[in-house]
Short mmCIF file of C-alpha atoms and ligand atoms in Angstrom, two decimals:
data_model
loop_
_atom_site.label_atom_id
_atom_site.label_comp_id
_atom_site.label_asym_id
_atom_site.label_seq_id
_atom_site.Cartn_x
_atom_site.Cartn_y
_atom_site.Cartn_z
CA MET A 1 126.59 82.34 109.60
CA ALA A 2 127.16 85.07 106.95
CA VAL A 3 124.30 85.17 104.58
CA MET A 4 125.31 87.36 101.74
CA ALA A 5 122.95 89.68 100.01
CA ALA A 6 125.73 90.13 97.36
CA ALA A 7 123.38 90.64 94.36
CA ALA A 8 122.52 94.05 95.89
CA PHE A 9 125.94 95.25 94.92
CA ALA A 10 126.45 93.38 91.70
CA PRO A 11 126.45 95.61 88.49
CA ARG A 12 122.91 96.31 87.31
CA THR A 13 121.67 94.30 84.29
CA ALA A 14 118.26 94.26 82.94
CA ARG A 15 116.05 91.72 84.43
CA ALA A 16 112.67 90.34 83.61
CA ALA A 17 110.06 91.37 86.11
CA SER A 18 108.86 88.61 88.34
CA SER A 19 106.69 90.84 90.55
CA ARG A 20 104.07 93.45 90.14
CA ILE A 21 103.04 96.51 92.20
CA ASP A 22 99.96 98.49 91.42
CA VAL A 23 99.57 101.90 93.06
CA LEU A 24 96.04 103.20 93.06
CA VAL A 25 96.62 106.87 93.25
CA ASP A 26 92.85 107.68 93.36
CA GLU A 27 92.07 105.49 96.30
CA PRO A 28 93.15 107.40 99.38
CA ILE A 29 93.22 105.69 102.79
CA GLY A 30 94.16 108.43 105.33
CA PRO A 31 96.85 110.95 106.19
CA VAL A 32 100.34 109.82 106.96
CA THR A 33 101.09 112.01 110.02
CA ALA A 34 104.38 112.49 111.94
CA ASP A 35 102.64 110.83 114.88
CA LEU A 36 102.93 107.35 113.22
CA TYR A 37 106.63 107.98 113.65
CA GLY A 38 106.50 108.45 117.40
CA HIS A 39 109.06 107.29 120.03
CA PHE A 40 109.11 105.87 123.53
CA VAL A 41 111.40 106.94 126.38
CA GLU A 42 111.08 104.94 129.53
CA HIS A 43 113.17 105.17 132.82
CA LEU A 44 114.60 101.67 131.96
CA GLY A 45 118.28 100.60 131.78
CA GLY A 46 120.20 103.01 129.68
CA VAL A 47 117.38 104.89 127.93
CA VAL A 48 117.31 108.13 130.12
CA TYR A 49 120.64 108.05 132.06
CA ASP A 50 123.49 107.45 129.59
CA GLY A 51 120.94 107.82 126.72
CA VAL A 52 118.86 111.07 126.56
CA TRP A 53 120.35 112.72 129.71
CA VAL A 54 123.97 113.16 130.18
CA GLY A 55 123.68 116.18 132.66
CA GLU A 56 124.50 119.83 132.39
CA GLY A 57 128.02 119.54 133.78
CA SER A 58 128.96 116.71 131.43
CA LYS A 59 131.91 116.80 129.03
CA ILE A 60 129.57 115.13 126.44
CA ALA A 61 128.06 117.81 124.21
CA ASN A 62 124.67 118.70 125.60
CA ASP A 63 122.06 121.31 125.78
CA GLY A 64 120.58 121.74 129.27
CA GLY A 65 121.81 118.24 130.13
CA ILE A 66 120.35 116.54 126.96
CA ARG A 67 122.56 114.63 124.68
CA ARG A 68 123.19 116.94 121.67
CA ALA A 69 123.92 114.24 119.16
CA LEU A 70 120.53 112.62 119.92
CA VAL A 71 118.63 115.75 119.32
CA GLU A 72 120.48 116.62 116.16
CA HIS A 73 119.76 113.18 114.73
CA MET A 74 116.04 113.36 115.87
CA ARG A 75 115.61 116.65 113.93
CA ARG A 76 116.13 114.65 110.77
CA LEU A 77 113.16 112.49 111.44
CA PRO A 78 109.43 113.18 111.36
CA LYS A 79 108.33 114.87 114.55
CA GLY A 80 106.29 112.11 116.10
CA ALA A 81 105.16 112.18 119.68
CA ILE A 82 107.46 111.00 122.35
CA ARG A 83 105.98 108.76 125.00
CA TRP A 84 107.38 109.06 128.59
CA PRO A 85 108.07 107.95 131.39
CA GLY A 86 106.91 104.43 130.71
CA GLY A 87 105.95 101.70 130.17
CA CYS A 88 105.68 99.75 133.36
CA PHE A 89 107.68 102.40 135.03
CA ALA A 90 104.79 104.94 134.67
CA ASP A 91 102.53 103.11 137.08
CA SER A 92 105.11 103.44 139.85
CA TYR A 93 106.17 106.97 139.09
CA ASP A 94 105.24 110.08 141.09
CA TRP A 95 105.73 113.00 138.82
CA ARG A 96 106.15 115.30 141.94
CA ASP A 97 109.41 113.38 142.56
CA GLY A 98 110.82 114.81 139.36
CA ILE A 99 110.24 118.61 139.80
CA GLY A 100 111.90 121.31 141.70
CA PRO A 101 115.59 121.70 142.57
CA ARG A 102 117.42 118.70 141.11
CA ASP A 103 119.64 118.21 144.13
CA ALA A 104 116.58 118.00 146.46
CA ARG A 105 114.75 115.35 144.39
CA PRO A 106 114.38 111.96 146.08
CA VAL A 107 116.03 108.75 144.93
CA ARG A 108 113.68 105.84 144.55
CA PRO A 109 114.03 102.14 143.60
CA ASN A 110 113.35 101.87 139.86
CA PHE A 111 110.40 99.69 138.80
CA TRP A 112 112.86 97.39 136.94
CA ILE A 113 115.13 96.78 139.89
CA ASP A 114 114.02 93.19 140.40
CA GLU A 115 113.70 92.25 136.82
CA ARG A 116 115.37 88.92 136.15
CA GLY A 117 118.07 90.42 133.87
CA MET A 118 118.66 93.39 136.18
CA VAL A 119 119.91 91.77 139.31
CA LYS A 120 123.42 91.22 138.13
CA ARG A 121 123.82 94.73 136.66
CA PRO A 122 125.82 97.55 138.39
CA ALA A 123 124.39 99.91 140.87
CA GLY A 124 123.38 103.32 139.46
CA PRO A 125 120.41 105.34 138.14
CA ALA A 126 118.95 102.41 136.26
CA LYS A 127 118.45 100.69 139.73
CA HIS A 128 117.93 103.71 141.79
CA GLU A 129 116.00 106.48 140.07
CA PRO A 130 117.57 109.82 140.94
CA ASN A 131 114.79 111.79 139.41
CA THR A 132 117.18 114.07 137.75
CA PHE A 133 115.16 113.90 134.55
CA GLY A 134 111.69 114.90 135.29
CA THR A 135 108.67 116.72 133.70
CA ASN A 136 110.54 119.98 132.85
CA GLU A 137 113.68 118.14 131.42
CA PHE A 138 111.43 115.78 129.36
CA ASN A 139 109.39 118.59 127.89
CA ARG A 140 112.47 120.59 127.01
CA PHE A 141 113.84 117.50 125.26
CA CYS A 142 110.63 117.48 123.28
CA ARG A 143 110.93 121.13 122.43
CA GLN A 144 114.57 120.69 121.36
CA VAL A 145 113.49 117.96 118.94
CA GLY A 146 110.30 119.84 117.86
CA ALA A 147 108.14 116.74 118.82
CA PRO A 148 104.90 116.69 120.89
CA PRO A 149 105.14 115.17 124.37
CA TYR A 150 102.83 112.10 125.23
CA LEU A 151 102.73 111.53 128.97
CA ALA A 152 101.66 108.22 130.63
CA ALA A 153 99.91 108.83 133.92
CA ASN A 154 100.09 106.51 136.88
CA LEU A 155 96.74 104.67 137.36
CA ARG A 156 98.03 101.81 139.58
CA SER A 157 99.61 103.59 142.50
CA LEU A 158 98.49 107.29 142.48
CA PRO A 159 95.01 108.76 142.92
CA ALA A 160 93.13 110.57 140.11
CA ARG A 161 93.92 113.89 141.74
CA ASP A 162 97.54 113.33 140.86
CA PHE A 163 96.72 113.04 137.19
CA TYR A 164 94.71 116.16 136.95
CA GLN A 165 97.40 118.07 138.88
CA TRP A 166 99.94 116.73 136.58
CA VAL A 167 97.94 118.20 133.69
CA GLU A 168 97.75 121.40 135.83
CA TYR A 169 101.47 121.49 136.39
CA CYS A 170 102.19 121.12 132.64
CA ASN A 171 99.35 123.24 131.03
CA ALA A 172 98.16 125.89 133.41
CA PRO A 173 99.24 129.39 132.54
CA ALA A 174 101.97 130.84 134.87
CA GLY A 175 100.34 133.05 137.44
CA SER A 176 97.10 131.03 137.50
CA SER A 177 97.87 128.32 140.12
CA THR A 178 100.40 127.22 142.62
CA LEU A 179 101.53 124.29 140.47
CA ALA A 180 101.81 126.51 137.39
CA ASP A 181 104.01 128.80 139.24
CA ARG A 182 106.20 125.96 140.39
CA ARG A 183 106.79 125.00 136.81
CA ALA A 184 107.55 128.60 135.90
CA ALA A 185 109.99 128.94 138.92
CA ALA A 186 111.82 125.91 137.36
CA GLY A 187 112.41 127.95 134.22
CA ASP A 188 109.44 127.11 132.17
CA ARG A 189 107.02 129.97 132.25
CA GLU A 190 105.30 128.96 129.03
CA PRO A 191 103.00 125.97 129.62
CA PHE A 192 104.07 122.76 127.94
CA GLY A 193 100.70 122.40 126.30
CA VAL A 194 100.71 118.58 126.62
CA ARG A 195 97.87 117.13 124.53
CA TYR A 196 98.58 113.45 124.59
CA TRP A 197 98.03 111.67 127.87
CA GLY A 198 97.99 107.91 128.57
CA VAL A 199 95.83 106.67 131.28
CA GLY A 200 97.83 103.94 132.78
CA ASN A 201 100.01 101.38 130.97
CA GLU A 202 99.42 97.65 130.32
CA SER A 203 96.70 97.83 132.95
CA TRP A 204 96.10 94.09 132.34
CA GLY A 205 99.63 93.40 133.79
CA CYS A 206 102.19 95.58 135.38
CA GLY A 207 99.86 98.49 135.45
CA GLY A 208 97.62 96.95 138.02
CA GLU A 209 96.60 93.43 137.06
CA PHE A 210 93.04 94.81 136.40
CA THR A 211 90.38 92.92 134.64
CA ALA A 212 89.06 94.79 131.58
CA GLU A 213 85.91 95.70 133.55
CA GLU A 214 87.85 97.01 136.48
CA TYR A 215 90.06 99.08 134.20
CA ALA A 216 87.14 100.58 132.33
CA THR A 217 85.70 101.76 135.67
CA GLU A 218 89.02 103.21 136.76
CA TYR A 219 89.26 104.83 133.23
CA ARG A 220 85.99 106.52 133.66
CA ARG A 221 86.96 107.79 137.10
CA PHE A 222 90.36 109.05 136.12
CA THR A 223 89.00 110.86 133.07
CA ALA A 224 85.85 112.17 134.60
CA TRP A 225 87.35 115.65 135.21
CA LEU A 226 90.53 116.97 133.79
CA PRO A 227 91.28 120.69 133.34
CA GLN A 228 91.73 121.78 129.76
CA TYR A 229 93.64 125.05 129.79
CA GLY A 230 92.72 125.50 126.15
CA VAL A 231 94.41 122.28 125.15
CA GLU A 232 92.16 119.65 123.56
CA LEU A 233 93.30 116.66 125.62
CA ALA A 234 93.69 113.43 123.65
CA LEU A 235 93.31 110.54 126.17
CA ILE A 236 94.63 107.18 125.49
CA GLY A 237 93.43 103.99 127.09
CA SER A 238 95.59 101.11 127.96
CA GLY A 239 94.58 98.66 125.24
CA PRO A 240 95.33 94.95 124.56
CA ASN A 241 98.39 92.81 124.78
CA GLY A 242 98.66 91.84 121.13
CA GLY A 243 95.71 89.72 119.91
CA ASP A 244 93.65 89.83 123.21
CA LEU A 245 90.36 90.81 121.53
CA SER A 246 88.44 90.13 124.77
CA TRP A 247 90.25 93.01 126.62
CA THR A 248 89.09 95.41 123.91
CA ARG A 249 85.55 93.89 123.85
CA ARG A 250 85.08 93.73 127.53
CA PHE A 251 86.56 97.30 128.08
CA PHE A 252 84.34 98.92 125.63
CA THR A 253 81.19 97.08 126.93
CA LYS A 254 81.90 98.30 130.47
CA LEU A 255 82.93 101.78 129.41
CA LEU A 256 79.72 102.32 127.45
CA GLU A 257 77.53 101.24 130.36
CA LYS A 258 77.51 104.92 130.93
CA GLY A 259 76.59 105.84 127.45
CA GLU A 260 78.32 106.53 124.17
CA GLY A 261 79.34 109.98 125.44
CA GLN A 262 82.18 108.09 127.27
CA LEU A 263 83.94 107.82 123.85
CA ARG A 264 84.53 111.61 123.85
CA ARG A 265 87.15 110.83 126.51
CA LEU A 266 88.84 108.06 124.44
CA TRP A 267 90.80 109.58 121.69
CA GLY A 268 93.03 106.54 121.51
CA TRP A 269 93.13 102.86 122.27
CA GLY A 270 96.62 101.49 122.94
CA LEU A 271 97.90 98.38 121.39
CA HIS A 272 101.22 96.73 122.17
CA HIS A 273 102.99 94.15 119.97
CA TYR A 274 106.58 92.99 120.26
CA SER A 275 108.18 90.62 117.80
CA TRP A 276 110.07 88.44 120.04
CA ASN A 277 109.53 84.73 119.41
CA ALA A 278 112.27 83.57 117.03
CA SER A 279 111.86 79.94 117.94
CA ARG A 280 109.91 79.01 114.83
CA GLY A 281 107.12 77.17 116.86
CA ARG A 282 109.45 75.43 119.20
CA THR A 283 108.12 77.16 122.17
CA THR A 284 105.95 80.11 123.50
CA ASP A 285 108.04 80.72 126.61
CA TRP A 286 108.89 84.37 126.88
CA TYR A 287 112.54 83.84 127.95
CA ASP A 288 113.34 80.72 125.92
CA GLY A 289 111.58 81.87 122.66
CA LYS A 290 113.88 84.87 122.03
CA GLY A 291 116.84 84.77 119.81
CA ASP A 292 120.17 86.60 119.52
CA ALA A 293 120.00 90.15 118.12
CA VAL A 294 122.89 89.64 115.87
CA ALA A 295 123.70 85.97 115.48
CA PHE A 296 120.44 84.55 113.88
CA SER A 297 119.87 81.96 111.19
CA THR A 298 118.09 82.63 107.90
CA ASP A 299 114.95 80.96 109.21
CA GLU A 300 115.00 83.21 112.26
CA TRP A 301 115.33 86.14 109.98
CA TYR A 302 112.06 85.31 108.15
CA GLU A 303 110.27 84.14 111.34
CA LEU A 304 110.78 87.41 113.07
CA LEU A 305 109.64 89.37 110.04
CA ASN A 306 106.54 87.19 109.98
CA GLU A 307 106.02 87.88 113.75
CA ALA A 308 106.13 91.70 112.88
CA ASP A 309 103.78 91.16 110.02
CA ARG A 310 101.06 90.06 112.46
CA MET A 311 100.56 93.83 113.04
CA ASP A 312 98.28 93.93 110.14
CA GLY A 313 95.80 91.41 111.54
CA LEU A 314 96.11 92.99 115.05
CA ILE A 315 95.00 96.36 113.62
CA THR A 316 92.11 95.03 111.59
CA SER A 317 90.83 92.65 114.31
CA HIS A 318 90.89 95.19 117.10
CA TRP A 319 89.37 97.84 114.76
CA ALA A 320 86.55 95.63 113.95
CA VAL A 321 85.71 94.98 117.59
CA MET A 322 86.02 98.74 118.43
CA GLY A 323 83.53 99.30 115.51
CA GLU A 324 80.90 97.15 117.25
CA TYR A 325 80.62 99.79 119.94
CA ASP A 326 81.85 102.90 118.08
CA ARG A 327 80.24 102.71 114.60
CA ARG A 328 81.69 106.15 113.60
CA HIS A 329 85.17 105.06 114.76
CA ARG A 330 85.76 108.16 116.87
CA THR A 331 88.46 106.32 118.87
CA LYS A 332 91.52 105.36 116.77
CA LEU A 333 94.23 102.91 117.54
CA VAL A 334 97.57 104.04 119.15
CA VAL A 335 100.22 101.33 118.75
CA ASP A 336 102.25 102.89 121.64
CA GLU A 337 104.76 100.04 121.89
CA TRP A 338 106.04 97.93 118.97
CA GLY A 339 109.40 96.54 117.85
CA ALA A 340 111.78 93.62 118.02
CA TRP A 341 112.57 92.14 121.38
CA HIS A 342 115.76 89.96 121.35
CA ARG A 343 117.64 87.97 123.97
CA GLU A 344 119.92 90.00 126.21
CA GLY A 345 123.65 90.01 125.48
CA THR A 346 124.28 92.50 122.86
CA GLU A 347 123.78 95.75 124.89
CA VAL A 348 126.53 98.35 124.61
CA ALA A 349 126.93 98.90 128.47
CA PRO A 350 126.20 96.67 131.49
CA SER A 351 123.56 99.04 132.90
CA HIS A 352 121.37 98.89 129.66
CA LEU A 353 118.70 96.48 130.66
CA PHE A 354 116.99 95.25 127.46
CA GLY A 355 119.66 96.98 125.45
CA GLN A 356 120.27 95.23 122.14
CA GLN A 357 122.08 95.62 118.75
CA SER A 358 119.96 96.46 115.89
CA THR A 359 120.81 94.81 112.41
CA MET A 360 119.36 94.80 109.00
CA ARG A 361 116.68 92.47 110.27
CA ASP A 362 115.48 95.19 112.67
CA ALA A 363 115.57 97.68 109.74
CA LEU A 364 113.23 95.45 107.57
CA LEU A 365 111.05 94.68 110.61
CA ALA A 366 110.68 98.56 111.23
CA ALA A 367 110.14 99.24 107.53
CA LEU A 368 107.38 96.60 107.17
CA THR A 369 105.70 97.86 110.30
CA LEU A 370 105.69 101.48 109.16
CA ASP A 371 104.19 100.33 105.89
CA THR A 372 101.51 98.55 107.74
CA PHE A 373 100.68 101.77 109.53
CA HIS A 374 100.49 103.65 106.32
CA ARG A 375 98.10 101.03 104.86
CA HIS A 376 95.89 101.55 107.84
CA ALA A 377 96.31 105.31 108.16
CA ASP A 378 92.46 105.57 108.65
CA LYS A 379 92.71 103.40 111.82
CA VAL A 380 96.12 104.15 113.45
CA ALA A 381 96.54 107.74 114.78
CA MET A 382 99.79 107.28 116.54
CA ALA A 383 102.56 104.63 116.93
CA ASN A 384 105.67 104.66 119.22
CA VAL A 385 108.58 102.33 118.59
CA ALA A 386 110.05 100.89 121.65
CA GLN A 387 112.34 102.33 122.73
CA LEU A 388 114.38 105.29 121.44
CA ILE A 389 117.85 104.65 122.62
CA ASN A 390 119.89 101.90 124.38
CA CYS A 391 116.91 99.49 124.64
CA LEU A 392 114.69 97.37 122.49
CA HIS A 393 114.56 98.24 118.91
CA SER A 394 116.33 101.43 119.28
CA LEU A 395 117.18 104.20 116.72
CA PHE A 396 120.31 104.96 118.71
CA LEU A 397 122.94 103.40 120.84
CA ALA A 398 125.05 105.54 123.22
CA HIS A 399 127.40 105.09 126.10
CA GLU A 400 129.33 107.97 127.70
CA ASP A 401 130.59 110.06 124.75
CA ARG A 402 129.99 107.51 122.09
CA PHE A 403 127.04 107.53 119.93
CA VAL A 404 125.73 105.61 116.77
CA ALA A 405 122.57 105.64 114.75
CA THR A 406 121.20 102.07 113.96
CA PRO A 407 119.82 100.91 110.61
CA THR A 408 116.25 101.60 112.06
CA PHE A 409 117.16 105.27 112.37
CA HIS A 410 117.89 105.17 108.54
CA VAL A 411 114.52 103.49 107.86
CA PHE A 412 112.78 106.26 109.88
CA GLU A 413 114.61 108.95 107.99
CA MET A 414 113.94 107.42 104.56
CA TYR A 415 110.23 106.88 105.34
CA GLY A 416 109.88 110.35 106.57
CA GLY A 417 109.20 111.10 102.86
CA HIS A 418 105.73 109.74 103.35
CA VAL A 419 104.86 112.25 106.01
CA GLY A 420 102.46 114.93 105.07
CA GLY A 421 101.05 112.70 102.28
CA GLN A 422 97.83 110.82 101.77
CA SER A 423 98.20 107.03 102.16
CA VAL A 424 96.91 105.48 98.91
CA ARG A 425 96.09 101.83 98.10
CA SER A 426 98.74 99.62 96.65
CA VAL A 427 98.62 95.95 95.63
CA PHE A 428 101.73 93.73 95.70
CA SER A 429 102.18 90.44 93.81
CA ALA A 430 105.35 88.63 94.21
CA PRO A 431 106.43 84.88 94.63
CA ARG A 432 106.41 84.03 98.38
CA VAL A 433 109.52 83.18 100.08
CA SER A 434 109.74 79.72 101.85
CA TYR A 435 111.59 78.93 105.08
CA ALA A 436 111.51 76.18 107.85
CA ARG A 437 109.59 76.07 111.00
CA VAL A 438 110.10 73.40 113.50
CA ASN A 439 106.95 71.51 112.38
CA GLY A 440 107.03 72.17 108.61
CA PRO A 441 107.59 74.69 105.99
CA ALA A 442 106.35 78.29 106.22
CA ALA A 443 106.48 81.40 103.94
CA ILE A 444 106.42 85.18 103.91
CA TRP A 445 105.31 87.45 101.11
CA GLY A 446 107.92 88.30 98.38
CA LEU A 447 107.61 92.12 98.35
CA GLY A 448 105.63 94.38 100.69
CA GLY A 449 105.15 98.07 101.18
CA SER A 450 103.06 101.11 101.02
CA ALA A 451 102.38 104.28 99.00
CA SER A 452 101.51 107.90 99.67
CA LEU A 453 100.73 110.84 97.53
CA ARG A 454 101.58 114.53 98.34
CA ASP A 455 100.72 116.97 95.74
CA ARG A 456 101.85 115.18 92.55
CA THR A 457 104.64 113.31 94.17
CA LEU A 458 104.18 109.62 94.94
CA THR A 459 106.35 108.03 97.67
CA LEU A 460 106.54 104.24 97.40
CA THR A 461 108.42 102.17 100.06
CA VAL A 462 109.18 98.47 99.42
CA VAL A 463 110.65 95.71 101.48
CA ASN A 464 112.31 92.73 99.83
CA PRO A 465 112.75 90.06 102.59
CA HIS A 466 114.56 87.49 100.51
CA VAL A 467 118.03 86.96 102.04
CA SER A 468 119.71 86.36 98.68
CA GLU A 469 117.36 87.04 95.70
CA PRO A 470 116.70 90.46 94.12
CA SER A 471 113.17 91.03 92.94
CA THR A 472 112.36 92.92 89.86
CA ALA A 473 108.84 94.51 89.77
CA GLU A 474 106.82 96.29 87.27
CA ILE A 475 105.17 99.19 89.01
CA GLY A 476 101.97 100.43 87.55
CA ILE A 477 100.69 103.78 88.56
CA ARG A 478 96.99 103.79 88.09
CA GLY A 479 95.77 107.33 87.87
CA GLY A 480 98.93 109.17 86.78
CA SER A 481 101.84 109.11 84.32
CA VAL A 482 105.48 109.17 85.47
CA LYS A 483 107.59 112.20 84.84
CA ALA A 484 110.64 111.35 86.92
CA VAL A 485 111.80 108.68 89.47
CA ARG A 486 114.41 108.78 92.15
CA ALA A 487 115.44 105.83 94.30
CA SER A 488 117.23 105.08 97.55
CA VAL A 489 118.02 101.89 99.26
CA ILE A 490 119.06 100.57 102.65
CA GLY A 491 120.92 97.31 102.31
CA ALA A 492 124.21 95.52 103.17
CA PRO A 493 126.10 92.52 101.84
CA ASP A 494 125.36 90.64 105.10
CA ILE A 495 121.89 90.34 106.72
CA HIS A 496 123.55 90.61 110.11
CA ALA A 497 125.09 94.06 109.27
CA HIS A 498 124.81 96.68 111.95
CA ASN A 499 126.37 99.93 113.02
CA THR A 500 128.78 100.14 115.86
CA PHE A 501 130.74 102.95 117.54
CA ASP A 502 133.79 102.06 115.44
CA ARG A 503 131.86 101.37 112.19
CA PRO A 504 128.91 103.80 112.32
CA ASP A 505 128.21 103.75 108.57
CA ALA A 506 128.17 100.06 107.89
CA VAL A 507 124.43 100.40 107.18
CA ARG A 508 122.98 103.68 105.81
CA GLN A 509 120.84 104.96 103.06
CA ARG A 510 122.22 105.19 99.61
CA GLU A 511 120.95 106.46 96.28
CA ALA A 512 119.99 103.77 93.78
CA SER A 513 119.22 103.92 90.10
CA ALA A 514 115.62 103.53 89.00
CA GLU A 515 114.62 102.53 85.52
CA ARG A 516 111.64 104.36 84.11
CA VAL A 517 109.88 102.37 81.39
CA SER A 518 107.07 104.56 79.93
CA GLY A 519 103.82 106.29 80.73
CA PRO A 520 102.42 104.85 83.85
CA LEU A 521 104.94 102.07 84.26
CA VAL A 522 108.33 101.86 86.13
CA THR A 523 110.60 98.89 86.40
CA HIS A 524 112.73 98.54 89.45
CA THR A 525 114.93 95.85 90.98
CA PHE A 526 114.80 95.51 94.67
CA PRO A 527 118.02 94.16 96.08
CA PRO A 528 117.88 91.16 98.55
CA ALA A 529 117.24 91.92 102.17
CA SER A 530 116.69 95.62 101.49
CA VAL A 531 114.41 98.52 102.09
CA SER A 532 113.78 100.93 99.15
CA ARG A 533 112.04 104.17 98.52
CA LEU A 534 110.98 105.34 95.08
CA THR A 535 109.99 109.11 94.79
CA ILE A 536 107.88 109.32 91.65
CA ASP A 537 106.85 112.65 90.10
CA LEU A 538 103.59 112.28 88.37
CA GLY A 539 102.42 114.15 85.24
O1 AHR B 1 109.24 98.47 126.61
C1 AHR B 1 109.51 97.60 127.76
C2 AHR B 1 108.24 97.18 128.48
O2 AHR B 1 107.51 96.34 127.75
C3 AHR B 1 107.30 98.30 128.85
O3 AHR B 1 107.76 98.94 130.11
C4 AHR B 1 106.00 97.65 129.09
O4 AHR B 1 104.92 98.55 128.81
C5 AHR B 1 106.04 96.48 128.10
O5 AHR B 1 105.72 95.35 128.70
#
């Protein structure tokens, strides 16, 4: 099973360039904001209980019940918005259950209680939601991290009134209303100032099984009046499942029956895309098509990276449809669920529904997806990897007092160098990498990535998907000369490498050497199965 990426660690010798990267410094695309590095926290399995929340009385280091190691790690990352409380959970959640004295809050069956993989799991908060972690606790978590909250309102099972009263609870000044005073009485006098609000989740499925037309009508009703309290609310519609262009087209058609003014209430259009089908064309069955998180073949490695690479086409195709209705593109895309979804079986604790290990494959998958967002920084306003901890494509795994950062965390930290910069156009040319699908050969690009410019510093991130071959590229900087280059890399001798509680540093970011050639040219060798960042000071 071990596929070695050994050349990554061989002594460096001069190689002839087989690839070419051109960075067009004078061709800006859009700003790389921290919100492209957003997160997602759902009341699902071990995400909240055993993940974010350990409780104030816990022997596990915490601040107000929130796991301290998690907050300390998140402070090292871009401060992207954190989406909560779901996911599918959001459309069965009554926010009033999660406020007031904790010991008086009701216990409810969790949305996920009857999920196929949940039935055999132990009793506990993943099955019966104790509501210990509610609106105040979540917003305090965001404050500790320094990230904006993004709340998803319940459109399936609560009336519109509960939505605008949740806004009131969060954002009204203390002393101005009964709900604001309840928030203050719970210890949060200062309003939370929540700007991002999701209007339902996956309304085509768990969020109500609506048609696009029905959802558009509900969307108008739910957003027709919301109190502002000095916060410019950014409302996000429940957009398509992957490539369902008809959901986007029909929603916009129906929404705009009441005129273009409706677009003022649609800041973002959600898009969900999971990379789950590792079967290489054998099946499209949701359960059967998934592969193991750790024990995957080389072909499955490439296949899942290709699945993730579909993000590019999803963004451009939905964007084109949105443009038919919104020529000025006032509404941006919000990719508020993305990541790898593997078969169950590698979770670190039995209660962690959808918990999965995260290997180098997930690191590359995250890197190429973030690169995609940078290349479409004019279209994508926010993205939220699913989910933060103990779940799908997580940055962290934790159980009781044990905690570890996954390779994906290191990608987020490395890529943070882009944030605050302006994404600029880049062109990659490299020999494609072949692999086998069930019905014939397939291929993935040989090098991919993105570039951004802040002041006179260029950040270039590059993924080499080849499991065993390094790739040497000549990098041309059009519009600047090179003063200095620094490089770092995330790689491992084995493509299945991952971090565990006992080996937390098996995969991490390391410094690498970069060869500067002359004037506007840099030559760099990208190790097999790696993610690299070059930081280039321009003259
Ligand atoms: O992230 C897990 C689930 O996937 C979310 O609850 C739902 O929105 C999606 O289908």
